[in-house]
Amino acid sequence: MDLSPLPDPSDFLTVTEFCAKLRISKDTFYKWRQIPGAAPVAHKLPNGSLRISATDFNAWLTTLRSEAA
């Protein structure tokens, strides 16, 4: 039995919040989700809406870093 603490709901972004942070459209977000690794992991709630954890968002951003030429 897993007794790990439940995540704080405030640590999750809605798709709208995620898109606003990156200044992208929801269409872009959903296109990225079709490409493996192009979008952060999203958790699907029972009502069908998606949430992105702050931890997953930051980890995903880290993978996008590149050295400036």
Coordinates of N, CA and C in Angstrom, one line a residue:
M1 N 0.8 -1.2 0.0 CA 0.0 0.0 0.0 C 0.9 1.2 0.0
D2 N 0.6 2.2 -0.9 CA 1.4 3.4 -1.1 C 0.9 4.4 -0.1
L3 N 1.7 4.9 0.9 CA 1.4 5.8 1.9 C 2.0 7.2 1.6
S4 N 2.5 7.4 0.4 CA 3.1 8.7 0.1 C 2.1 9.8 0.2
P5 N 2.5 11.0 0.6 CA 1.6 12.1 0.7 C 1.0 12.5 -0.7
L6 N -0.2 12.9 -0.6 CA -0.9 13.4 -1.9 C -0.3 14.7 -2.3
P7 N -0.2 15.0 -3.6 CA 0.3 16.3 -4.0 C -0.7 17.4 -3.7
D8 N -0.1 18.6 -3.5 CA -1.0 19.7 -3.3 C -1.6 20.2 -4.6
P9 N -2.9 20.3 -4.7 CA -3.5 20.7 -5.9 C -3.0 22.0 -6.5
S10 N -2.6 22.9 -5.6 CA -2.1 24.2 -6.1 C -0.7 24.0 -6.8
D11 N -0.1 22.8 -6.8 CA 1.2 22.6 -7.5 C 0.9 22.2 -8.9
F12 N -0.3 22.2 -9.4 CA -0.6 21.8 -10.7 C -1.1 23.0 -11.6
L13 N -0.8 23.0 -12.8 CA -1.2 24.0 -13.8 C -2.3 23.5 -14.6
T14 N -3.3 24.3 -14.9 CA -4.3 23.9 -15.9 C -3.6 24.1 -17.3
V15 N -4.3 23.6 -18.3 CA -3.8 23.8 -19.7 C -3.7 25.3 -20.0
T16 N -4.8 26.0 -19.6 CA -4.8 27.5 -19.8 C -3.7 28.2 -19.1
E17 N -3.4 27.8 -17.9 CA -2.2 28.4 -17.1 C -0.9 28.1 -17.8
F18 N -0.7 26.8 -18.2 CA 0.5 26.4 -18.9 C 0.7 27.2 -20.2
C19 N -0.4 27.3 -21.0 CA -0.3 28.1 -22.2 C 0.0 29.6 -22.0
A20 N -0.6 30.1 -21.0 CA -0.3 31.5 -20.7 C 1.1 31.8 -20.3
K21 N 1.7 30.8 -19.5 CA 3.1 31.0 -19.0 C 4.0 31.0 -20.2
L22 N 3.7 30.1 -21.2 CA 4.6 30.0 -22.4 C 4.2 30.9 -23.6
R23 N 3.1 31.6 -23.4 CA 2.5 32.4 -24.5 C 2.3 31.7 -25.8
I24 N 1.6 30.5 -25.6 CA 1.3 29.7 -26.8 C -0.2 29.4 -26.8
S25 N -0.7 29.0 -27.9 CA -2.1 28.7 -28.0 C -2.4 27.3 -27.5
K26 N -3.7 27.0 -27.1 CA -4.0 25.7 -26.7 C -3.8 24.7 -27.9
D27 N -4.1 25.2 -29.1 CA -3.8 24.3 -30.3 C -2.4 23.8 -30.3
T28 N -1.4 24.8 -30.0 CA 0.0 24.4 -30.0 C 0.2 23.4 -28.9
F29 N -0.3 23.6 -27.7 CA -0.1 22.6 -26.7 C -0.6 21.2 -27.1
Y30 N -1.8 21.1 -27.7 CA -2.3 19.8 -28.0 C -1.5 19.2 -29.2
K31 N -1.0 20.0 -30.1 CA -0.1 19.5 -31.2 C 1.2 18.9 -30.6
W32 N 1.7 19.7 -29.6 CA 3.0 19.2 -28.9 C 2.7 17.9 -28.2
R33 N 1.5 17.7 -27.7 CA 1.2 16.4 -27.0 C 1.2 15.2 -27.9
Q34 N 1.1 15.5 -29.2 CA 1.1 14.4 -30.2 C 2.5 13.9 -30.5
I35 N 3.5 14.7 -30.1 CA 4.9 14.4 -30.4 C 5.6 14.0 -29.1
P36 N 6.1 12.7 -29.0 CA 6.7 12.3 -27.8 C 7.8 13.2 -27.3
G37 N 7.7 13.7 -26.0 CA 8.7 14.5 -25.4 C 8.6 16.0 -25.7
A38 N 7.6 16.4 -26.6 CA 7.5 17.8 -27.0 C 6.7 18.6 -25.9
A39 N 6.0 17.9 -25.1 CA 5.2 18.6 -24.1 C 5.4 17.9 -22.7
P40 N 5.2 18.6 -21.6 CA 5.4 17.9 -20.3 C 4.3 16.9 -20.1
V41 N 4.6 16.0 -19.2 CA 3.6 15.0 -18.8 C 2.4 15.7 -18.2
A42 N 1.2 15.2 -18.6 CA 0.0 15.8 -18.1 C -0.8 14.7 -17.4
H43 N -1.5 15.0 -16.4 CA -2.3 14.1 -15.6 C -3.8 14.3 -16.0
K44 N -4.5 13.3 -16.4 CA -5.9 13.4 -16.8 C -6.8 13.2 -15.6
L45 N -7.6 14.1 -15.3 CA -8.6 14.0 -14.2 C -9.8 13.2 -14.6
P46 N -10.6 12.8 -13.6 CA -11.8 12.0 -14.0 C -12.7 12.7 -14.9
N47 N -12.7 14.1 -14.8 CA -13.7 14.8 -15.7 C -13.1 15.1 -17.1
G48 N -11.9 14.5 -17.3 CA -11.2 14.6 -18.7 C -10.3 15.8 -18.8
S49 N -10.3 16.7 -17.9 CA -9.4 17.9 -18.0 C -7.9 17.4 -17.6
L50 N -7.0 18.2 -18.1 CA -5.6 17.9 -17.9 C -5.0 18.9 -16.9
R51 N -4.0 18.4 -16.2 CA -3.2 19.2 -15.3 C -1.7 18.8 -15.4
I52 N -0.8 19.8 -15.3 CA 0.6 19.6 -15.4 C 1.2 20.0 -14.1
S53 N 1.9 19.1 -13.4 CA 2.5 19.4 -12.1 C 3.7 20.3 -12.3
A54 N 3.9 21.2 -11.3 CA 5.0 22.1 -11.4 C 6.3 21.4 -11.5
T55 N 6.5 20.2 -10.9 CA 7.7 19.4 -11.0 C 7.9 19.0 -12.4
D56 N 6.9 18.4 -13.0 CA 7.0 18.0 -14.4 C 7.3 19.1 -15.4
F57 N 6.6 20.3 -15.1 CA 6.8 21.5 -16.0 C 8.2 21.9 -15.9
N58 N 8.8 22.0 -14.7 CA 10.2 22.5 -14.5 C 11.2 21.5 -15.1
A59 N 10.9 20.2 -15.0 CA 11.8 19.1 -15.5 C 11.8 19.2 -17.1
W60 N 10.6 19.4 -17.6 CA 10.4 19.5 -19.1 C 11.2 20.8 -19.6
L61 N 11.0 21.9 -18.9 CA 11.8 23.1 -19.3 C 13.3 22.9 -19.3
T62 N 13.8 22.2 -18.3 CA 15.2 21.9 -18.2 C 15.7 21.1 -19.4
T63 N 14.8 20.2 -19.9 CA 15.3 19.4 -21.1 C 15.3 20.3 -22.4
L64 N 14.7 21.5 -22.3 CA 14.7 22.4 -23.5 C 15.9 23.3 -23.5
R65 N 16.7 23.4 -22.4 CA 17.8 24.3 -22.4 C 18.9 23.9 -23.4
S66 N 19.5 24.9 -24.0 CA 20.6 24.7 -24.9 C 21.6 25.8 -24.7
E67 N 22.8 25.5 -25.0 CA 23.9 26.5 -24.9 C 23.7 27.6 -26.0
A68 N 23.8 28.8 -25.7 CA 23.7 29.9 -26.7 C 25.0 29.8 -27.5
A69 N 24.9 30.0 -28.8 CA 26.1 29.9 -29.6 C 26.9 31.2 -29.6

